[in-house]
Amino acid sequence: MSVRRIDDYGYLADGRTGALVGRDGSVDWWCPTRFDAPSVFARVLDDDGGHWSIRPAGDYRVERDYLPDTLVLRTVFHTGDGSVAVTDALALGCGRGHDIGLEPPALLLRLVEGLAGQVPMEMAYAPHFEYGRVRAYLETRGQQVVGSAAGGTLGMTATVPVDCRKTSASAAFAVAAGQRETFALAHWSTYHEGQPIPPDVPAALADTVEGWRSWMSEHDYVGQHSDPVRRSTLVLKGLTYQPSGGVVAAATTSVPVRPEGHDNYDYRYVWLRDFSLTLRMLSVAACPTEADRLFGWLAESVGDVDLTAIPILLGVEGERDLAERELGTLGGPGGPVLLGNDAWRQRQQDVLGQVLDAAWLLRRRLDPMPVSVRRLLRSLTERAVETWRLPDSGVWELRDRERHYLTGKMGCWIALDRAVRFGAVLGGPDELARWAAVRDEIRRVTLEDGWNPRVGAYTEALGSDRLDASVLAFPLVGIVSATDPRMRATIERIERELTTDGLVRRWPGDAAGFVICSFWLVGCLALLGEQDRAEDLFTRMMARTNDLGLFAEQIDLRTGEQLGNFPQAFSHIGVISAAWRLTSATTGRPTPETTVI
């Protein structure tokens, strides 16, 4: 197993997959072909998972940051002998603007530059294919150290002499001020692609920087906290599988969300909730360009919901069967490493509303509405009518029994409310009247029966006594005002009983703060007119990112260590949403349709 902190990592992306690079200069996670493909480096989970490190041979101090408006990472190592910078990136390929990452070359780039003095360096390369199942024999072919296994081949090139030993390789070299050494790692299909030509690393890095900046130049977020919004926007783009547009929940699997280490799941899939929320957040960040393409993919992937269950998550190309299984070759930091996610079998009613809400916000980009999208939205609306009285597994995906979670009722209300707003675009007069009547009934049941007078708050589910932070979303989606006496009492109760130093737990006894819950609280405070408190909470939360502005899913209440898969889309959605709420409260500009979660 591994004992490395997940918040020690930086994140690289290329439009198909992501990689994690530690503060120690080690690439400890990379699945070269797509997010949910087998890894070749997985030391983030297990010391035997494979890695590729470049760092000083002696003691060092680290400073690092992304190059502006990119996911290109520059790490500066300061030693007693001098200083050296290592710049890391996944190559994007030749696309620009919204076409970046469509055809990345599966190429990991590393540039070592001497800044001062002369620094002894060491490189260690140990690829372990297919989650550590296979350690390929390495051999030298021309300029490359090559190893093949499981249908894939890795070729590593370097401008320094490399010592190749069976299943690993290493190098010892020194870098003086002004000196450059380059490294590159290419992946290709053993049986379907030829060995690529070794790249010009500085040129490929410059091209990747230009690609990221061309994409960011098409975004014009005007509001408060622009730096964290821009970083979070880049993270969401970096979690996007460009060929389809699907946004994965995180780039990793099985990083535990408990300090003692358990509840480790595979997050490398597209949750419809995260996908829809990401569409909305990119709209807030002035990036709604591809709404028709992305909704088209969603409609195609969901299929005919009149005949099949509505999936709550999909593979990055729309796959349905994501059956969960235990991987026997790696022992993760929280127990067994899992592949797949059995949440795909659950019913989560809030997903219906998230999709309709995203469509409503982006309706101008869907005009005229494609037939397939209209059919999808109508089917989701009718599903809300049919199933709102049923229990579900809730937004937290608990794996015990279904309950009548208030977030599920809220999601059905959102679906019907937005469908009614669409008017004739989605339904005829009789249908709209029927949808409106059911919408109003859902709201009545949710707000009347969901209120627990013994607790003095809205609770997690009908008939439950347990306080739950998920109901902070109520005023954010418009089902009730934040200033409503019952909602205000709920917010105050959650602040008092579930919040520790700004970290909001999901329920009493939850072991860690759930990042997006704190940002929901920011939004609620802003809607209550408590701008100073909202700003203070936002600032305190942003101080809890790692040094690169990245969030995992949860944060340890005692140590401040980040927990869970990384980086987490849900958390960065919360950053953008809360920043826009604060902007709206300060400037008087409304949030888009007042529905941003």
XYZ file of C-alpha atoms in Angstrom:
597
model
C 0.000 0.000 0.000
C 0.937 3.675 -0.278
C 1.064 6.254 2.500
C 1.375 9.273 0.202
C -0.974 12.192 0.771
C -3.274 12.787 -2.177
C -2.967 16.556 -1.784
C 0.761 16.324 -2.493
C -0.044 15.761 -6.147
C -0.410 17.986 -9.160
C -2.648 17.083 -12.068
C -1.899 16.825 -15.783
C -4.448 16.124 -18.538
C -4.635 15.712 -22.305
C -8.349 15.373 -23.164
C -8.492 11.600 -22.785
C -6.840 10.873 -19.449
C -4.924 12.401 -16.558
C -1.716 11.894 -14.596
C -0.638 12.741 -11.040
C 2.812 14.156 -10.284
C 4.009 14.354 -6.690
C 5.960 17.118 -4.996
C 8.910 14.730 -5.170
C 8.874 14.774 -8.985
C 7.335 11.311 -9.307
C 4.555 10.480 -11.777
C 2.543 8.078 -9.641
C -0.666 7.722 -11.662
C -1.211 7.420 -15.416
C -3.673 5.388 -17.468
C -2.368 6.270 -20.936
C -5.316 5.608 -23.270
C -8.325 6.924 -21.313
C -9.370 7.761 -17.776
C -10.739 4.309 -16.920
C -8.077 2.288 -18.754
C -5.498 0.172 -16.891
C -2.657 2.105 -15.315
C 1.062 1.911 -16.009
C 1.886 4.014 -12.937
C -0.173 3.517 -9.767
C 2.141 4.237 -6.845
C -0.495 6.638 -5.526
C -2.281 3.450 -4.417
C 0.550 1.014 -3.759
C 4.330 1.301 -3.627
C 4.446 -1.547 -6.170
C 2.125 0.206 -8.594
C 4.840 1.706 -10.800
C 6.248 5.234 -11.086
C 8.580 7.558 -12.995
C 10.525 10.030 -10.879
C 12.998 12.806 -11.683
C 14.407 14.691 -8.697
C 17.620 15.888 -7.018
C 19.854 13.201 -5.589
C 20.095 14.976 -2.219
C 17.841 16.986 0.066
C 15.683 19.652 -1.509
C 12.950 22.219 -0.961
C 10.078 22.494 -3.435
C 8.169 25.353 -5.024
C 5.717 24.638 -7.806
C 2.902 26.125 -9.841
C 1.128 25.730 -13.125
C 2.211 27.882 -16.025
C -0.526 30.552 -16.269
C -3.814 29.356 -17.827
C -2.555 25.788 -18.352
C -2.300 22.367 -16.736
C 1.448 22.390 -17.422
C 3.232 21.950 -14.091
C 6.576 23.545 -13.197
C 8.320 22.254 -10.078
C 11.431 24.046 -8.787
C 13.783 22.062 -6.541
C 16.129 24.113 -4.369
C 19.170 22.246 -3.029
C 22.444 23.093 -1.335
C 24.134 22.822 -4.743
C 21.714 25.020 -6.670
C 18.237 25.017 -8.169
C 16.602 23.069 -10.982
C 13.141 23.184 -12.570
C 11.176 20.219 -13.913
C 8.288 21.042 -16.249
C 5.707 18.293 -16.778
C 2.783 18.000 -19.188
C 0.643 15.573 -21.094
C 0.857 16.636 -24.737
C -2.423 17.939 -26.145
C -1.683 17.515 -29.830
C -2.395 20.014 -32.576
C -5.927 21.190 -31.740
C -6.747 24.701 -30.598
C -9.641 26.286 -28.747
C -12.474 23.823 -28.214
C -10.656 21.217 -30.309
C -7.839 20.654 -27.819
C -7.462 17.099 -26.642
C -9.499 15.467 -29.406
C -6.505 13.486 -30.673
C -3.737 13.627 -28.051
C -0.609 11.610 -28.808
C -0.489 9.720 -25.442
C 2.783 11.444 -24.645
C 4.161 12.469 -21.249
C 6.699 15.309 -21.490
C 9.371 16.242 -18.921
C 11.880 19.085 -19.264
C 14.705 19.566 -16.721
C 16.338 23.008 -16.629
C 19.247 24.163 -14.488
C 18.535 27.491 -12.785
C 21.531 27.982 -10.485
C 24.659 26.060 -9.518
C 25.021 22.433 -10.552
C 22.525 19.933 -9.157
C 23.058 16.138 -9.115
C 19.845 14.497 -10.339
C 18.417 10.993 -10.424
C 15.795 9.411 -12.628
C 13.948 6.180 -11.776
C 11.572 4.538 -14.250
C 9.491 1.492 -13.270
C 6.357 0.974 -15.393
C 3.980 -1.694 -14.096
C 1.345 -2.451 -16.695
C -2.320 -3.220 -16.062
C -2.533 -2.023 -12.463
C 0.738 -3.747 -11.560
C -0.180 -7.139 -12.979
C 2.675 -7.136 -15.511
C 6.245 -5.883 -15.321
C 7.498 -5.872 -18.877
C 11.105 -6.512 -19.803
C 12.676 -3.280 -20.991
C 15.076 -3.054 -23.901
C 16.851 -0.304 -25.796
C 15.637 0.351 -29.342
C 17.537 3.193 -30.913
C 16.895 6.227 -28.714
C 14.118 4.614 -26.701
C 13.794 2.312 -23.711
C 10.874 0.140 -24.776
C 8.640 -2.290 -22.918
C 5.447 -4.032 -24.044
C 2.661 -5.777 -22.147
C -1.104 -6.252 -22.295
C -1.315 -4.959 -25.851
C 0.418 -1.667 -25.103
C 3.952 -0.406 -25.523
C 5.805 2.331 -23.666
C 8.842 4.052 -25.147
C 10.910 6.392 -22.955
C 13.477 8.745 -24.504
C 16.058 10.799 -22.647
C 18.964 13.093 -23.487
C 21.036 11.530 -20.695
C 22.485 8.010 -20.580
C 19.978 5.517 -19.170
C 20.833 2.262 -17.413
C 18.238 -0.344 -18.393
C 17.855 -3.304 -16.005
C 15.208 -5.901 -16.832
C 11.943 -4.241 -15.681
C 13.250 -0.826 -14.618
C 15.635 1.889 -15.750
C 17.565 4.660 -14.034
C 19.892 7.546 -14.697
C 22.241 9.736 -12.668
C 23.169 13.096 -14.152
C 23.951 16.691 -13.181
C 22.318 19.845 -14.467
C 24.159 23.166 -14.454
C 22.619 26.630 -14.731
C 21.358 27.141 -18.275
C 21.550 23.429 -19.132
C 18.516 21.477 -20.373
C 17.797 17.757 -20.407
C 14.620 16.287 -21.832
C 12.576 13.148 -21.231
C 9.465 11.837 -22.959
C 7.294 8.762 -22.525
C 5.089 7.637 -25.398
C 2.389 4.965 -25.320
C 1.100 3.165 -28.387
C -0.836 0.047 -29.318
C 1.578 -2.842 -29.756
C -0.365 -4.414 -32.606
C -2.121 -1.476 -34.259
C 0.334 1.405 -34.237
C 3.965 1.835 -35.215
C 6.677 3.150 -32.926
C 6.387 6.955 -32.922
C 9.265 9.278 -33.679
C 10.794 10.658 -30.450
C 9.379 14.147 -29.904
C 11.069 17.517 -29.685
C 10.189 17.995 -26.020
C 10.603 21.801 -25.755
C 8.550 22.280 -28.923
C 5.850 19.857 -27.760
C 5.681 21.608 -24.377
C 5.348 25.011 -26.051
C 2.609 23.617 -28.276
C 0.764 22.234 -25.242
C 1.011 25.560 -23.418
C -0.371 27.312 -26.480
C -3.196 24.778 -26.705
C -4.344 25.316 -23.118
C -4.140 29.079 -23.479
C -6.110 29.021 -26.715
C -8.904 27.248 -24.852
C -8.778 29.611 -21.894
C -8.799 32.638 -24.209
C -12.340 31.693 -25.216
C -13.525 32.102 -21.620
C -14.322 35.479 -20.164
C -15.497 35.010 -16.606
C -16.175 38.449 -15.144
C -16.746 38.211 -11.432
C -15.179 37.875 -8.025
C -12.465 35.332 -7.248
C -11.460 34.990 -10.886
C -8.219 33.116 -10.133
C -9.848 30.141 -8.367
C -12.652 30.131 -10.932
C -10.142 29.940 -13.777
C -8.203 27.183 -12.037
C -11.394 25.221 -11.365
C -12.497 25.706 -14.969
C -9.195 24.217 -16.124
C -9.614 21.291 -13.744
C -13.087 20.546 -15.116
C -11.727 20.709 -18.645
C -8.903 18.430 -17.573
C -11.465 15.902 -16.313
C -13.286 15.937 -19.657
C -12.981 13.051 -22.091
C -12.895 15.192 -25.201
C -14.056 12.703 -27.835
C -17.465 12.423 -26.145
C -17.485 15.421 -23.808
C -18.160 13.262 -20.755
C -16.764 14.656 -17.492
C -15.407 12.104 -15.018
C -15.963 12.630 -11.308
C -12.227 12.303 -10.633
C -9.122 10.949 -12.312
C -8.387 8.140 -9.847
C -9.833 5.069 -8.210
C -9.772 3.807 -4.629
C -8.247 6.772 -2.803
C -10.091 6.472 0.544
C -12.388 9.171 1.910
C -11.879 8.243 5.543
C -8.850 9.178 7.643
C -8.587 5.574 8.849
C -8.872 4.375 5.257
C -12.064 2.896 3.792
C -14.925 3.774 1.429
C -12.630 3.651 -1.567
C -14.444 3.702 -4.925
C -13.672 4.119 -8.610
C -14.590 7.653 -9.730
C -13.302 7.510 -13.312
C -16.787 7.591 -14.815
C -19.335 10.153 -15.948
C -22.033 10.814 -13.360
C -24.984 12.509 -15.035
C -25.160 14.813 -12.012
C -21.544 15.954 -12.366
C -21.858 16.173 -16.149
C -24.897 18.444 -15.915
C -23.427 20.574 -13.143
C -20.193 20.932 -15.103
C -22.125 22.172 -18.140
C -23.678 24.809 -15.931
C -20.403 25.806 -14.323
C -18.682 26.155 -17.679
C -21.584 28.365 -18.687
C -20.934 30.529 -15.632
C -17.281 30.610 -16.697
C -18.435 31.802 -20.147
C -17.992 28.489 -21.962
C -21.342 27.194 -23.232
C -20.104 26.626 -26.777
C -20.511 22.873 -27.076
C -23.904 22.435 -25.407
C -25.567 20.868 -28.437
C -22.768 18.316 -28.949
C -22.632 17.350 -25.280
C -26.389 17.030 -24.882
C -26.437 15.019 -28.080
C -23.916 12.595 -26.575
C -25.972 12.401 -23.403
C -29.171 11.642 -25.342
C -27.417 8.945 -27.343
C -25.852 7.378 -24.252
C -29.029 7.367 -22.163
C -31.073 5.915 -25.029
C -34.805 5.231 -24.850
C -35.658 5.703 -21.193
C -39.187 4.462 -21.863
C -37.666 1.011 -22.293
C -34.660 1.066 -19.961
C -33.617 2.390 -16.586
C -32.092 5.849 -16.449
C -28.375 5.479 -15.767
C -26.889 7.690 -13.102
C -23.370 7.143 -14.405
C -21.783 6.004 -17.646
C -18.412 5.102 -19.050
C -16.619 7.908 -20.868
C -17.987 6.675 -24.187
C -21.454 5.919 -22.838
C -20.936 2.373 -21.536
C -23.626 1.112 -19.135
C -22.211 -1.991 -17.449
C -19.699 -0.684 -14.908
C -19.813 -3.738 -12.665
C -17.597 -3.315 -9.628
C -14.821 -5.781 -8.934
C -11.851 -6.021 -6.630
C -8.347 -5.811 -8.064
C -6.090 -8.352 -6.436
C -2.712 -7.014 -7.509
C -2.589 -3.733 -5.578
C -3.360 -3.060 -1.948
C -4.729 0.467 -1.805
C -4.263 2.889 1.103
C -7.844 2.228 2.166
C -8.028 -1.473 1.469
C -8.695 -3.266 -1.829
C -8.493 -1.371 -5.109
C -11.827 -1.377 -6.927
C -12.525 -1.151 -10.645
C -16.008 -0.209 -11.806
C -18.690 1.298 -9.594
C -21.883 -0.441 -8.561
C -23.640 2.871 -8.051
C -24.614 2.444 -11.720
C -27.330 0.076 -10.451
C -28.907 2.681 -8.160
C -31.880 4.973 -8.612
C -30.992 8.589 -7.852
C -33.922 10.863 -8.549
C -31.987 14.133 -8.340
C -30.297 13.286 -11.666
C -33.567 13.941 -13.503
C -33.599 17.542 -12.344
C -29.906 18.149 -12.904
C -30.190 17.290 -16.601
C -33.342 19.385 -17.152
C -31.824 22.278 -15.245
C -28.645 22.273 -17.334
C -30.742 22.185 -20.499
C -32.823 25.127 -19.305
C -29.782 27.213 -18.502
C -28.248 26.426 -21.902
C -31.523 26.620 -23.827
C -30.310 29.346 -26.157
C -27.511 27.043 -27.240
C -30.080 24.301 -27.832
C -32.294 26.424 -30.078
C -33.520 24.883 -32.257
C -33.587 21.896 -29.946
C -32.334 18.681 -31.571
C -34.979 15.960 -31.783
C -32.909 13.548 -29.706
C -32.445 16.103 -26.903
C -36.146 16.959 -26.859
C -37.031 13.282 -26.643
C -34.578 12.841 -23.747
C -35.893 15.818 -21.800
C -39.527 14.781 -22.265
C -38.720 11.245 -21.144
C -36.916 12.477 -18.024
C -39.865 14.732 -17.243
C -42.330 11.863 -17.503
C -40.041 9.684 -15.410
C -40.183 12.340 -12.671
C -43.986 12.243 -12.823
C -43.994 8.457 -12.552
C -41.359 7.907 -9.873
C -41.247 10.897 -7.540
C -43.101 9.015 -4.834
C -40.518 6.211 -4.881
C -37.512 6.028 -2.544
C -34.000 6.300 -3.965
C -30.345 6.003 -2.944
C -29.804 9.732 -2.531
C -27.099 12.099 -3.650
C -24.568 10.428 -1.316
C -25.124 7.002 -2.933
C -25.404 5.103 0.335
C -25.359 1.378 -0.243
C -27.784 0.212 2.401
C -31.486 0.716 1.667
C -33.389 3.245 -0.380
C -35.126 6.080 1.456
C -37.360 8.982 0.558
C -34.454 11.405 0.403
C -35.433 15.044 0.102
C -32.806 15.575 -2.596
C -34.592 12.971 -4.706
C -37.905 14.816 -4.329
C -36.109 18.090 -5.047
C -34.642 16.629 -8.239
C -38.065 15.585 -9.508
C -39.386 19.056 -8.668
C -36.545 20.665 -10.632
C -37.221 18.419 -13.632
C -40.895 19.370 -13.761
C -40.297 23.035 -12.993
C -37.810 23.413 -15.845
C -40.001 21.376 -18.192
C -42.879 23.769 -17.508
C -40.589 26.730 -18.146
C -39.665 25.271 -21.531
C -43.340 25.533 -22.448
C -44.294 24.533 -25.967
C -40.713 23.502 -26.749
C -41.296 20.348 -24.687
C -45.026 19.860 -24.256
C -48.555 20.763 -25.229
C -50.978 22.711 -23.002
C -52.436 19.631 -21.312
C -49.010 18.175 -20.613
C -47.718 21.452 -19.208
C -50.729 21.725 -16.908
C -50.233 18.145 -15.713
C -46.517 18.687 -15.133
C -47.196 21.906 -13.215
C -49.724 20.171 -10.957
C -47.323 17.358 -10.091
C -44.499 19.884 -9.576
C -46.602 21.767 -7.038
C -47.556 18.562 -5.247
C -43.896 17.536 -4.956
C -42.989 20.898 -3.500
C -45.795 20.681 -0.965
C -44.790 17.189 0.188
C -41.080 18.053 0.300
C -41.466 21.242 2.316
C -44.284 20.078 4.585
C -43.419 16.444 5.230
C -39.668 16.988 4.948
C -39.708 19.415 7.873
C -38.983 17.741 11.187
C -40.237 19.843 14.120
C -38.326 17.725 16.655
C -35.053 18.495 14.883
C -36.081 21.999 13.897
C -34.812 21.514 10.357
C -35.338 19.796 7.053
C -33.724 16.385 7.437
C -32.200 13.862 5.048
C -35.415 11.990 4.229
C -39.122 11.909 4.933
C -39.624 10.667 8.472
C -35.909 10.877 9.336
C -34.432 12.615 12.369
C -30.974 12.891 10.832
C -29.687 16.303 9.810
C -28.108 16.304 6.335
C -26.161 19.029 4.541
C -27.603 18.068 1.154
C -30.690 20.158 1.893
C -28.498 23.268 1.643
C -29.187 22.907 -2.082
C -32.870 23.806 -1.584
C -32.544 27.593 -1.870
C -29.827 27.259 -4.508
C -32.224 25.561 -6.930
C -35.214 27.713 -6.033
C -37.562 25.261 -4.361
C -37.628 27.514 -1.298
C -36.104 30.853 -0.343
C -33.120 30.964 1.966
C -35.001 33.545 4.034
C -37.978 31.251 4.583
C -38.093 30.710 8.366
C -37.795 26.933 8.125
C -34.959 27.105 5.608
C -33.135 29.723 7.661
C -33.495 27.501 10.734
C -32.093 24.560 8.760
C -29.101 26.560 7.582
C -28.403 27.715 11.130
C -28.747 24.187 12.492
C -26.310 22.809 9.892
C -23.867 25.607 10.667
C -24.112 24.900 14.364
C -24.053 21.085 14.370
C -22.337 19.952 11.174
C -19.711 22.647 10.667
C -16.195 22.688 12.134
C -13.908 25.585 11.203
C -15.779 26.033 7.934
C -15.798 22.332 7.014
C -19.347 21.018 6.636
C -19.962 17.341 7.271
C -22.788 15.587 5.458
C -24.449 14.250 8.605
C -23.711 13.865 12.354
C -20.875 11.395 12.842
C -19.474 11.889 9.344
C -15.698 11.643 9.690
C -14.651 14.477 7.373
C -15.835 17.699 5.817
C -17.375 17.314 2.358
C -15.933 20.117 0.240
C -18.956 21.032 -1.875
C -21.152 21.235 1.241
C -19.056 24.158 2.484
C -19.524 25.920 -0.848
C -23.266 25.269 -0.674
C -23.190 26.987 2.709
C -21.379 29.940 1.110
C -24.229 30.209 -1.380
C -26.871 30.035 1.337
C -25.186 32.746 3.408
C -24.983 34.969 0.335
C -28.698 34.446 -0.336
C -29.397 35.380 3.296
C -27.587 38.681 2.723
C -24.734 37.706 5.045
C -22.085 38.680 2.523
C -19.183 39.133 4.936
C -19.667 35.705 6.454
C -20.047 34.138 3.029
C -16.840 35.781 1.808
C -14.994 34.702 4.939
C -16.081 31.083 4.515
C -15.112 31.105 0.829
C -11.674 32.491 1.686
C -11.139 29.910 4.416
C -12.109 27.099 2.062
C -9.788 28.289 -0.689
C -6.960 28.292 1.871
C -7.597 24.540 2.196
C -6.697 23.692 -1.399
C -3.300 22.199 -1.978
C -0.530 24.508 -3.152
C -1.810 24.225 -6.747
C -5.404 25.180 -5.983
C -6.727 21.605 -6.236
C -9.382 19.875 -4.145
C -10.146 16.246 -3.428
C -13.647 15.271 -2.276
C -13.292 15.593 1.490
C -11.013 17.127 4.144
C -9.962 15.657 7.482
C -11.425 17.767 10.293
C -8.385 17.322 12.521
C -5.369 17.438 10.195
C -6.687 19.338 7.196
C -5.480 16.528 4.911
C -7.496 16.074 1.734
C -9.207 12.739 1.274
C -10.683 10.834 -1.642
C -10.191 10.601 -5.368
C -8.373 13.482 -6.987
C -8.903 16.034 -8.337
C -12.626 16.071 -7.654
C -15.038 17.626 -10.161
C -17.804 18.087 -7.562
C -15.518 20.190 -5.358
C -14.411 22.464 -8.191
C -18.020 22.839 -9.331
C -18.632 24.160 -5.824
C -15.830 26.724 -6.171
C -17.280 28.208 -9.366
C -20.830 28.192 -8.067
C -19.945 29.885 -4.773
C -17.791 32.521 -6.493
C -20.667 33.427 -8.773
C -23.093 33.575 -5.856
C -20.772 36.023 -4.125
C -20.480 38.073 -7.302
C -24.250 38.168 -7.648
C -24.729 39.223 -4.023
C -22.194 42.031 -4.380
C -23.096 43.381 -7.812
C -26.789 42.630 -7.940
C -26.265 40.586 -11.100
C -28.491 37.492 -10.917
C -26.957 34.058 -11.137
C -27.951 32.318 -14.371
C -31.658 31.585 -13.830
C -30.831 31.514 -10.087
C -30.288 27.761 -10.338
C -26.541 27.355 -9.977
C -25.735 24.714 -7.357
